[in-house]
XYZ file of C-alpha atoms in Angstrom:
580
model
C 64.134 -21.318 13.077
C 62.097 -23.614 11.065
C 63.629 -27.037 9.872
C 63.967 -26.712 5.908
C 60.972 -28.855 4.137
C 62.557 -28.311 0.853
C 65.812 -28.624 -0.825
C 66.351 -25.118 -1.274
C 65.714 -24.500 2.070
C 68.753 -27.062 2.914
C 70.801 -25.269 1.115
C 70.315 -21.945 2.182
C 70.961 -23.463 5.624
C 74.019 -24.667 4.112
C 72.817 -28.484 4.272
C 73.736 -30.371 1.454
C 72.596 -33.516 3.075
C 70.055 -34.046 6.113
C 70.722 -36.102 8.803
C 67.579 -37.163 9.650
C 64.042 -36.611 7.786
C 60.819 -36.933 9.954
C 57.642 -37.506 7.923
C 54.542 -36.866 9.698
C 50.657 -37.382 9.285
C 50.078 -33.378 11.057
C 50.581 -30.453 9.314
C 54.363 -28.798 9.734
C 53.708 -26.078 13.043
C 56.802 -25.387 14.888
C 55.174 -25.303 18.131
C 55.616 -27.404 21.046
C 52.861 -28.759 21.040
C 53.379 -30.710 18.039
C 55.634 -33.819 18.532
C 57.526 -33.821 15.229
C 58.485 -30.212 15.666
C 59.482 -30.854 19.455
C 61.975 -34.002 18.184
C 63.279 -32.312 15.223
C 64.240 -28.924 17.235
C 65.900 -31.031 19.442
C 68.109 -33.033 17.653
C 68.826 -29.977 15.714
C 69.828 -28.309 18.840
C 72.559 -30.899 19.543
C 74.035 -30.386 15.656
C 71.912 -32.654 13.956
C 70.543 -31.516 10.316
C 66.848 -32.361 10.738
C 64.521 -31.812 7.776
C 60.587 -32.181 7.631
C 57.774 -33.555 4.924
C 54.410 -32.974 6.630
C 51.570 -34.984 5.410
C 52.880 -36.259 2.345
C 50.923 -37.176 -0.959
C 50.935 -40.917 -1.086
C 49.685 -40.913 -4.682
C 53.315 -39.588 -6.198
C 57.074 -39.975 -5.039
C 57.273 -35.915 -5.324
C 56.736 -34.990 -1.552
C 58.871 -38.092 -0.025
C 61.543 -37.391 -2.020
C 61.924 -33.695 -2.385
C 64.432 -33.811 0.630
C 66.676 -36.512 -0.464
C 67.634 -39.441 1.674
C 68.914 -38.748 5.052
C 72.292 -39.999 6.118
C 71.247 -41.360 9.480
C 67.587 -42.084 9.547
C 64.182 -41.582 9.029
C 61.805 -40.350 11.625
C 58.035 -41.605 11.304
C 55.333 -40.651 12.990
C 51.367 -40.382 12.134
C 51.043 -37.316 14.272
C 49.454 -35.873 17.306
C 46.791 -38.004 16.906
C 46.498 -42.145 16.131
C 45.452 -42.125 12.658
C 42.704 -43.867 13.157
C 41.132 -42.008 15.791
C 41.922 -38.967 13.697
C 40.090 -40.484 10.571
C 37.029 -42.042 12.394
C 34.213 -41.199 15.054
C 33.765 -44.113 17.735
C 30.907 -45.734 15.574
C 33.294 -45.936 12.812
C 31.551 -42.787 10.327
C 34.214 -41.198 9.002
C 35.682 -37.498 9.925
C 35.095 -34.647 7.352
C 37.008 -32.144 9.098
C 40.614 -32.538 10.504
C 42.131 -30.089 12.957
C 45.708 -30.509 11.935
C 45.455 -29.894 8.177
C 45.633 -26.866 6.467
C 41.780 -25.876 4.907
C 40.389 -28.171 7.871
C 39.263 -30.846 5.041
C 40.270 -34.457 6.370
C 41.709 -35.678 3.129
C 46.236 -35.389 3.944
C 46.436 -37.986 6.715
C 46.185 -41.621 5.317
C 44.532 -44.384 7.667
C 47.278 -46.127 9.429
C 49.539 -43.835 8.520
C 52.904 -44.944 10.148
C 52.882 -48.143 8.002
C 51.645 -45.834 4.690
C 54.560 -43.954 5.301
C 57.116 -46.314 5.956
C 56.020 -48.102 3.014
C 56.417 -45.049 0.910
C 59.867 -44.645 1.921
C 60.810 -48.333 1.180
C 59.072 -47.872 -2.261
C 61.211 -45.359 -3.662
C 64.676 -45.429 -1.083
C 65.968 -49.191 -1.758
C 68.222 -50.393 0.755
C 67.605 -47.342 2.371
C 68.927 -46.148 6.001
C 66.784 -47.392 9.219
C 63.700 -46.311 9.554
C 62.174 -44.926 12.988
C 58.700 -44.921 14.184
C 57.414 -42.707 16.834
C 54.217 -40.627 18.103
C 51.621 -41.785 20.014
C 50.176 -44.284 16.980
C 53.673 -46.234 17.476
C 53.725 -45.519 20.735
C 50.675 -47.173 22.080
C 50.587 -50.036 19.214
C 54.406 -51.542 19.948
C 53.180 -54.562 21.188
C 49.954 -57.133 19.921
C 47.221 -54.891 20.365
C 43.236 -55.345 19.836
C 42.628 -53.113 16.633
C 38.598 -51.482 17.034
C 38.564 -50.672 13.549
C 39.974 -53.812 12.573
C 37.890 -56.009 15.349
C 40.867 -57.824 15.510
C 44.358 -58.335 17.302
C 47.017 -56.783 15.373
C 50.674 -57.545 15.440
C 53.015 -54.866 16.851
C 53.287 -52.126 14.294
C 57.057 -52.657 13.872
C 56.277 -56.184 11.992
C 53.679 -53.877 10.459
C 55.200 -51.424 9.076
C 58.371 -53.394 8.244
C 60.183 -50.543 10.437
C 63.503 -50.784 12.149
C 62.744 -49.581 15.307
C 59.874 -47.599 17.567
C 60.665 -44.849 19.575
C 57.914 -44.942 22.214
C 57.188 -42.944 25.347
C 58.210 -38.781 25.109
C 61.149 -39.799 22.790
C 63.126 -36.817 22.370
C 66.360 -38.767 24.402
C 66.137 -42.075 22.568
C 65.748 -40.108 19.602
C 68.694 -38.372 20.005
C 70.873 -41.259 21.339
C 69.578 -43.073 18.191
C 71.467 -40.099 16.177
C 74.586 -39.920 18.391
C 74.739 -43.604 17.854
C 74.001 -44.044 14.016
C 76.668 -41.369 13.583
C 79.219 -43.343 15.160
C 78.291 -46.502 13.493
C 77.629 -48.165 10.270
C 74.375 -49.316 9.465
C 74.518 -52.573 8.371
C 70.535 -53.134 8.063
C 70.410 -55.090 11.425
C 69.109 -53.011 14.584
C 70.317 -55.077 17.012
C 73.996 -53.772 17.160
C 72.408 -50.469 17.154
C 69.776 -50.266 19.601
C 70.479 -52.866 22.085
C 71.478 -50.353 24.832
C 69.222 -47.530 23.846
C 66.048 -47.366 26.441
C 62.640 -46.262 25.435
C 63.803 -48.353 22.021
C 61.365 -51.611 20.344
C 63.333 -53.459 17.958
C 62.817 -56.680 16.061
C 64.894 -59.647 16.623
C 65.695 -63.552 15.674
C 66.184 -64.780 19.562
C 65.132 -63.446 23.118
C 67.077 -61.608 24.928
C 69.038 -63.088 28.159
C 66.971 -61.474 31.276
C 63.935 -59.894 29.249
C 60.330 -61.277 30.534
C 58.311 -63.418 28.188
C 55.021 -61.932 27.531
C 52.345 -63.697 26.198
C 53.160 -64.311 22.161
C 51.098 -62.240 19.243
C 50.023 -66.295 17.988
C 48.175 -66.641 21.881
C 46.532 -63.599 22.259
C 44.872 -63.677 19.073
C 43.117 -66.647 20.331
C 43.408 -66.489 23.841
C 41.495 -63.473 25.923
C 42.819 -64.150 29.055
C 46.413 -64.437 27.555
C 45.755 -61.257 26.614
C 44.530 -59.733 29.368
C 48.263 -61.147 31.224
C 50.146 -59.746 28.362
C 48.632 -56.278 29.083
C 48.988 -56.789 32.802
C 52.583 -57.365 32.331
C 53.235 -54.601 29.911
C 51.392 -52.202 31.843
C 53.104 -52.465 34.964
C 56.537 -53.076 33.120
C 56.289 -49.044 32.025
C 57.906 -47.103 34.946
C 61.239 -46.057 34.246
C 63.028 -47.275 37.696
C 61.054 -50.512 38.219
C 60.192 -51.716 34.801
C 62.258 -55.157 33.223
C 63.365 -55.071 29.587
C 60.525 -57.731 28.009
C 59.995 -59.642 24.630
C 57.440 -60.807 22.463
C 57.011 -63.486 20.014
C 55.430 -62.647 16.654
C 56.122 -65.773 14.456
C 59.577 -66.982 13.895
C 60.636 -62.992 15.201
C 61.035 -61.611 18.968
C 60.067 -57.715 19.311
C 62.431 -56.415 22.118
C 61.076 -53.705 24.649
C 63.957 -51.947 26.313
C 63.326 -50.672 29.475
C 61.658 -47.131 29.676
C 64.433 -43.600 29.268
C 64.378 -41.864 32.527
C 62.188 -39.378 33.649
C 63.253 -36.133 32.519
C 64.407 -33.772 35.452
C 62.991 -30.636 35.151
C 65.756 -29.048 33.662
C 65.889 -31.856 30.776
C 61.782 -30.271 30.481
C 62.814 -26.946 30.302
C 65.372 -27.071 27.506
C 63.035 -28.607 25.369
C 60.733 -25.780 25.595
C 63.160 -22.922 25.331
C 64.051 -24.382 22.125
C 63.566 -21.620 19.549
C 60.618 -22.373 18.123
C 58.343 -20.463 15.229
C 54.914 -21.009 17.039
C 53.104 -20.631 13.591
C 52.401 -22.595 10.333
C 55.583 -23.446 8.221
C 55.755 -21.182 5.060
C 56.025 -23.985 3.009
C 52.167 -25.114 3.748
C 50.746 -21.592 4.417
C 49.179 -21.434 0.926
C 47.500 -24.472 1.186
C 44.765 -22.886 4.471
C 44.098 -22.036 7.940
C 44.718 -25.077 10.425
C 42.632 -25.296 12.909
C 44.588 -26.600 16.058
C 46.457 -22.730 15.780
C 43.464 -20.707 17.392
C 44.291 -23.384 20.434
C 47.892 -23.737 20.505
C 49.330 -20.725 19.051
C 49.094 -18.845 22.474
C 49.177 -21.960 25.285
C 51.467 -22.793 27.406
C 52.746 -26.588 28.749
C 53.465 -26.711 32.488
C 53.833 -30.157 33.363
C 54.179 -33.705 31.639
C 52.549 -36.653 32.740
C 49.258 -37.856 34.582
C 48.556 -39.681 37.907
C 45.391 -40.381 37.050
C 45.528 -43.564 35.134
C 41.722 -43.631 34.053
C 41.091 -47.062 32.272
C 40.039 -45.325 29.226
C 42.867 -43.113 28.492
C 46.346 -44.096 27.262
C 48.579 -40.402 28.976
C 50.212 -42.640 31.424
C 51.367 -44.934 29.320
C 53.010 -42.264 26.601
C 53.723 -39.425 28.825
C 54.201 -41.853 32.248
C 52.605 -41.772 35.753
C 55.045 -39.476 37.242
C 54.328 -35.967 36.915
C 57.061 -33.820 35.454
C 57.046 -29.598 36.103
C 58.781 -27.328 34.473
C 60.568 -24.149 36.527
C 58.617 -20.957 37.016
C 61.365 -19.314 35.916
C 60.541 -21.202 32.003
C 57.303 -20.738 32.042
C 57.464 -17.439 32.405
C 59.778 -16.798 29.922
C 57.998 -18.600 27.636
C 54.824 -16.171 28.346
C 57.117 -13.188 28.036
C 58.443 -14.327 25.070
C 54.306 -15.105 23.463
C 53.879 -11.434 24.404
C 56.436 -10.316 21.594
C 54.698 -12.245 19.118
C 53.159 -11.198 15.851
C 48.907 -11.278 16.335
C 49.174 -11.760 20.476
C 46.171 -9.787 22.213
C 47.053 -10.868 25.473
C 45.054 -13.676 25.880
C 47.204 -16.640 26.950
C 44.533 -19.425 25.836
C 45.921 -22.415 27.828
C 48.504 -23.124 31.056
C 48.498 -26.026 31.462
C 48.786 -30.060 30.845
C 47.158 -33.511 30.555
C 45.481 -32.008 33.503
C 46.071 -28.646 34.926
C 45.759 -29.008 38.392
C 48.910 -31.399 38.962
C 51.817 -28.982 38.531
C 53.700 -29.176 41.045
C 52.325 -31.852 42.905
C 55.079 -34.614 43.474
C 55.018 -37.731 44.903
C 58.715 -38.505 46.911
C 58.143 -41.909 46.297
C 58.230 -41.957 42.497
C 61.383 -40.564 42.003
C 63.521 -43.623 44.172
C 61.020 -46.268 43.685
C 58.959 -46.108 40.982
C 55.453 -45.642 40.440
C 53.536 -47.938 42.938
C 52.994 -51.488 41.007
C 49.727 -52.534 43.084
C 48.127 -49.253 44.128
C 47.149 -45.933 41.979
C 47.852 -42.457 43.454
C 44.242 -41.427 42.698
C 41.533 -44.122 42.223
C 40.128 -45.573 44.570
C 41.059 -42.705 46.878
C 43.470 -40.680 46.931
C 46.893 -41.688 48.309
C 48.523 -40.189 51.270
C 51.995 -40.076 50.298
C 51.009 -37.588 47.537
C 51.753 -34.197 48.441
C 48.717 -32.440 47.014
C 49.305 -28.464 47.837
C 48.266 -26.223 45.152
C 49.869 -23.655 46.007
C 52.629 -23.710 43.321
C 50.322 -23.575 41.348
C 48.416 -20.414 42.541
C 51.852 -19.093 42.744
C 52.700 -19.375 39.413
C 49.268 -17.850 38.132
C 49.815 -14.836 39.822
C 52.899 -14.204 38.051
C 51.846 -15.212 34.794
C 49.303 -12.515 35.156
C 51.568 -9.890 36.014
C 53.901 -10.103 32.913
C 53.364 -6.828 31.080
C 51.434 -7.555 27.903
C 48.894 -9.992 29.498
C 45.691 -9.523 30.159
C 44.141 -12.579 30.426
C 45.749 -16.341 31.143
C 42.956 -19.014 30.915
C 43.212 -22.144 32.366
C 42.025 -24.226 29.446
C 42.873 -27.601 30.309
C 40.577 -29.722 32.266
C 40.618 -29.792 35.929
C 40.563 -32.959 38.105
C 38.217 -31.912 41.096
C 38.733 -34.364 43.353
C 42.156 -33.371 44.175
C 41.026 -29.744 44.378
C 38.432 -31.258 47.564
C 41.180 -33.154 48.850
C 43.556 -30.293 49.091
C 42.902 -29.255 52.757
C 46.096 -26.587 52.256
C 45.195 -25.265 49.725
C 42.541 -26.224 47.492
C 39.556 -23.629 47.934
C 42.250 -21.240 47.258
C 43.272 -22.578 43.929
C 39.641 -23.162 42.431
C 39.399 -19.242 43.791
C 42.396 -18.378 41.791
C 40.729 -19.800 38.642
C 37.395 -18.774 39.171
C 38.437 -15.384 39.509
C 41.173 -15.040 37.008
C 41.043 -17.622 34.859
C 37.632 -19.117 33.791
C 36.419 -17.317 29.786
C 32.853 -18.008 31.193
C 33.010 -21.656 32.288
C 35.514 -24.447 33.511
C 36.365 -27.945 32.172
C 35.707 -31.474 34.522
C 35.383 -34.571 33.154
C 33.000 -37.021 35.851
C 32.118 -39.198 32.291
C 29.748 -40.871 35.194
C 28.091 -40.928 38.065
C 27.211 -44.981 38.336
C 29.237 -46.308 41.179
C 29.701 -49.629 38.810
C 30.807 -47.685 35.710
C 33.005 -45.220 37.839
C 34.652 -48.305 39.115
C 35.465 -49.752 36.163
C 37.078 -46.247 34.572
C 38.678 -45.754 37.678
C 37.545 -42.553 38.146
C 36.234 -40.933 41.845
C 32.889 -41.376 43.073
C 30.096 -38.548 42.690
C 31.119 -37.442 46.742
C 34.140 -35.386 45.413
C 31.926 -33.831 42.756
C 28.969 -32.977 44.613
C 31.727 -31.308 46.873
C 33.410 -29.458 43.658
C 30.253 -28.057 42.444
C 28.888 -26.073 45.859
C 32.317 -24.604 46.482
C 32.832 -23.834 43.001
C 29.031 -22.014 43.316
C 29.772 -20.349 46.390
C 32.900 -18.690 45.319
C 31.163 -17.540 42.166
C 28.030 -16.046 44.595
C 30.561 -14.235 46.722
C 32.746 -13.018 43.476
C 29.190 -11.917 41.861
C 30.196 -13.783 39.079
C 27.718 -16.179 36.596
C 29.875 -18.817 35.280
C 29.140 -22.334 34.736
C 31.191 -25.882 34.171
C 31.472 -27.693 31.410
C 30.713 -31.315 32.198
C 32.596 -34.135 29.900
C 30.644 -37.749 30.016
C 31.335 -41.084 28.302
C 28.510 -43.848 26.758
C 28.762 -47.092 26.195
C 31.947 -47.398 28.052
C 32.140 -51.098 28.977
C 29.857 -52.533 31.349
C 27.250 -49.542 30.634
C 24.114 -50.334 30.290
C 20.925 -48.276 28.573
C 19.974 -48.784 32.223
C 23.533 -46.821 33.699
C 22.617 -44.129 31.205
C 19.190 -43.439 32.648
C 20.617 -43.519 35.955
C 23.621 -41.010 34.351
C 20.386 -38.462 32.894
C 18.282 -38.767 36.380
C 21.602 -37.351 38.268
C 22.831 -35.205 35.630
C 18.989 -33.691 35.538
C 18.389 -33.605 39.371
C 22.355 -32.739 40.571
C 23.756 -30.765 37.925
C 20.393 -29.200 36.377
C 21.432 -29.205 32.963
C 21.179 -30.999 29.487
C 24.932 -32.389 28.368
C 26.475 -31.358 25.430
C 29.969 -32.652 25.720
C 29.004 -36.390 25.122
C 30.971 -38.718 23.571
C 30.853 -42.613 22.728
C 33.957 -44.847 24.332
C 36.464 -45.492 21.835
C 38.385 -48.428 22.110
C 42.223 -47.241 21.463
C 45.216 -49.066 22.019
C 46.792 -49.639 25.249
C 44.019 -48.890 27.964
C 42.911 -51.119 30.569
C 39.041 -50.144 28.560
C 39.916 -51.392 25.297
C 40.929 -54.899 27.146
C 37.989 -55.150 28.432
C 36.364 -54.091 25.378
C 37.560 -56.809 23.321
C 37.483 -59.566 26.077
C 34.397 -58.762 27.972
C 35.850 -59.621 30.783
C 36.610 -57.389 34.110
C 40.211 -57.744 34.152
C 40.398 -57.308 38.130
C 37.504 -59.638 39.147
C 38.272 -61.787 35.946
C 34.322 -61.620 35.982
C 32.361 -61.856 32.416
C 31.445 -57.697 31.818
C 28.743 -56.275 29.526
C 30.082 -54.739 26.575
C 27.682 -52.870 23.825
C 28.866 -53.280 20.690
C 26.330 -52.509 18.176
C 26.940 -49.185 17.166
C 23.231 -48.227 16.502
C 22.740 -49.177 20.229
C 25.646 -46.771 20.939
C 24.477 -43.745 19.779
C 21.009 -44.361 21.248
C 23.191 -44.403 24.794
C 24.416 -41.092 23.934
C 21.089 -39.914 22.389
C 18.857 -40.427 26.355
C 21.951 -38.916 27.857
C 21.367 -35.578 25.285
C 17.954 -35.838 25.323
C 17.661 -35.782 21.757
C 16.058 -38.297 19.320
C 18.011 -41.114 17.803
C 18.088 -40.836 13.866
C 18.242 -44.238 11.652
C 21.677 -44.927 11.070
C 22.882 -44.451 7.949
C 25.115 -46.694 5.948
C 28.510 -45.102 4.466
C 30.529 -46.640 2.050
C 34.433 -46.786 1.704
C 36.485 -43.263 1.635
C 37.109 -42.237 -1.743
């Protein structure tokens, strides 16, 4: 069923009033792979009436009002995607196209869009009921964070925004307790009552609060680098849901309160949220308006798994989705797949099984589930940790029944694959990457080594070029002996800090002598909230040595990294003026 995105669609529901209303920067698919269609299902599964207004026109109080105001709360989020990243390249040019939007033309999602919003609610809803950020913009930007497009440090968005509270983390259980709770209480316009004792909750207050940890305030960091770097120490290992202490943050004459983390999901929690009855396709509502994009992808894919042990330094999964892998059952996977196969326009090409990366379904850690995630050790980098139990075999297992299911005739594995646990997996490894090269590769297979200089690799905290090297001959010499020609797909990173013009000639001699091949899938380091990279971005400093650290920050000088990985030659920059 789709949530109603119009009055009239309310009605026919029965709905007189909504419940809740979640705004948000992507356009309205009910899929599960979009997060405001994910939350909404699922508080409407436990009784809630849940309306949505997708990319809303900021320009007129038409779209933002056309539902009415909810009786519980507002949902916010920007969308899949921080808005920023969404709206600009790494060197700051801004994006045409927009994957999310129906036509494909990047002109729906504002810049910043969770404070847009919330300010568009406040505009024309006075005194309105509290109002709930969420997503991965919120998500990642709760506390004082360095702001790339800004060059600055920015206060946590809740201040921000003027919001009531953030939702961060997978929040479809805070979300819902938030509900449960608002519906058995009256709203008086102060949080604190409210969301005290809800965890995975960031709310604003006038005080600390008794037994929180004191992280470094919004007034030092913006002057202070190595405050900064401690406040992100502490609030990255403060993120695991059995270890982590409830902490607080000054911003002015205000405290922003971080309750502890929700609990991991079990994997029955996982698999009711993606039985949920869900439309997989564009609401009707926005049909009319063109083809999105992000449909040819997600239409027919399939989510395994949540969660990555791979903490790279550049990327920010752990600290949204956690460190602790989550699986779903076999048993809901498949009926997921058998349920695609029924679907209007299926082929019986499943595009995608998978996660943040396919090859950790199924892999646990027993550690992690009592203790936590380790606080001074990483399950992958700098080798990989003996207490995880990496056996692929549930994975191989659960490929070979997906491709039984009558109606399929081809699953891919579209995700990216991380190879060095395939070389470490003495059970069952050569097996698995046999599996996918004979099953489920369209051609060629996704890795990401973004590097081959020992340095750089270090400071991404990603494996050395051993494990790749490794990868690469058994991943030929299953494809001789299959009489198959297909190739990898090779993902690298420039002007990641510490890299040199001097790292990237070292990065082309490799990738021309070891790999034999001129890279396509290039792409200039980003500096996004909440990664170990961006801290050391804005500090230039090697926050584990506490060393000084190269950073390249001219953008021209960017692109010219990028340009001797490609091979291609660097055009004059040119100079773009403010979006229209």
């Amino acid at each position: 069923m789709y949530l109603p995105t119009t009055k009239e669609e309310a009605l026919r529901l029965g709905w007189d009033k909504l419940d809740i209303v979640i705004i948000t920067g992507d356009a309205y698919i009910d899929s599960p792979f979009i997060g405001a269609a994910v939350i909404g299902n699922y508080l409407a599964h436990y009784g809630f009436k849940v309306g949505v207004i997708a990319q809303p026109s900021i320009d007129t109080p038409n779209d933002i009002k056309r539902l009415g105001e909810p009786s519980l709360y507002w949902g916010v989020t920007a969308g899949s995607v921080d808005s920023m990243v969404a709206n600009f390249t790494a060197t700051k040019k801004f994006r045409k196209q927009d994957d999310l939007t129906p036509g494909g033309i990047n002109l729906r999602r504002p810049d910043r869009a969770s404070i847009i919003y919330t300010n568009l609610i406040r505009s024309n809803f006075k005194n309105t009921k509290p109002i709930i950020l969420g997503g991965i913009e919120a998500s990642l930007r709760r506390i004082a964070h360095y702001d790339y497009w800004n060059d600055k440090i920015r206060r946590s968005i809740l201040f921000d925004a003027k919001a009531d509270a953030i939702v961060y983390g997978m929040g479809e259980k805070a979300a819902l307790e938030i509900a449960q709770k608002l519906s058995a209480t009256s709203w008086t316009g102060e949080g604190e009552g409210v969301f005290k004792d809800i965890k995975g909750i960031c709310y604003s207050s006038s005080a600390p609060r008794e037994g929180y940890m004191d992280i470094p305030s919004f007034e030092e960091v913006s002057i202070d680098k190595n405050a900064f770097i401690e406040m992100f120490d502490i609030f990255y290992r403060n993120n695991d849901p059995v270890t982590a202490r409830g902490l607080y943050q000054r911003h002015g004459n205000r405290c922003l309160i971080q309750n502890p983390p929700q609990p991991n999901l079990t994997t029955a929690e996982l698999d009711e949220i993606y039985e949920l009855s869900y439309e997989r396709n564009l609401h009707p509502y926005y049909r009319n308006m063109g083809r999105v994009r992000a449909m040819d992808t997600i239409t027919f894919s399939v989510t395994t798994h949540r969660g990555c042990y791979g903490e790279c330094n550049f990327c920010s999964i752990g600290m949204h989705q956690g460190r602790t892998v989550i699986s779903r059952s076999e048993e809901s996977i498949i009926k997921e797949v058998e349920n695609i196969t029924k679907l209007p326009g299926f082929t019986g090409f499943i595009a995608d099984v998978g996660g943040p990366t396919a090859n950790m379904y199924g892999i646990e850690c027993p550690r992690q589930a009592s203790t936590g995630a380790c606080t001074g050790k990483r399950c992958l980098f700098p080798e990989i940790c003996e207490t995880l139990q990496l056996n692929h075999g549930r994975q191989i297992e659960l490929l070979k029944k997906l491709r039984s299911i009558p109606g399929v005739k081809k699953i891919f594995v579209g995700s990216g694959i991380r190879y060095d646990m395939v070389v470490a997996d003495k059970k069952s490894g050569n097996d698995y990457l046999n599996e996918i090269v004979e099953h489920h590769v369209s051609g060629q297979i996704k890795i990401a080594p973004e590097h081959c200089d020992e340095q750089i690799l270090n400071l991404m905290g990603k494996p050395d070029t051993k494990s790749l090297k490794k990868f690469i001959a058994q991943f030929n010499d299953i494809n001789k002996r299959l009489k198959k020609n297909q190739f990898m797909t090779y993902y690298f990173i420039a002007a990641h800090p510490g890299c040199t013009m001097q790292n990237m000639r070292h990065l082309k001699d490799f990738v021309s002598r070891e790999l034999k091949l001129k890279p396509e899938q290039v792409q200039i380091f980003t500096p996004t909230p909440s990664c170990w990279s961006t801290v050391m971005y804005w500090t230039g400093i090697n926050p584990f040595t506490g060393k000084p650290l190269f950073v390249e920050k001219n953008d021209h000088k960017k692109d010219i990294q990028k340009a001797v990985l490609k091979s291609k030659p660097i055009q004059p920059r040119r100079l773009y003026g403010k979006r229209k």
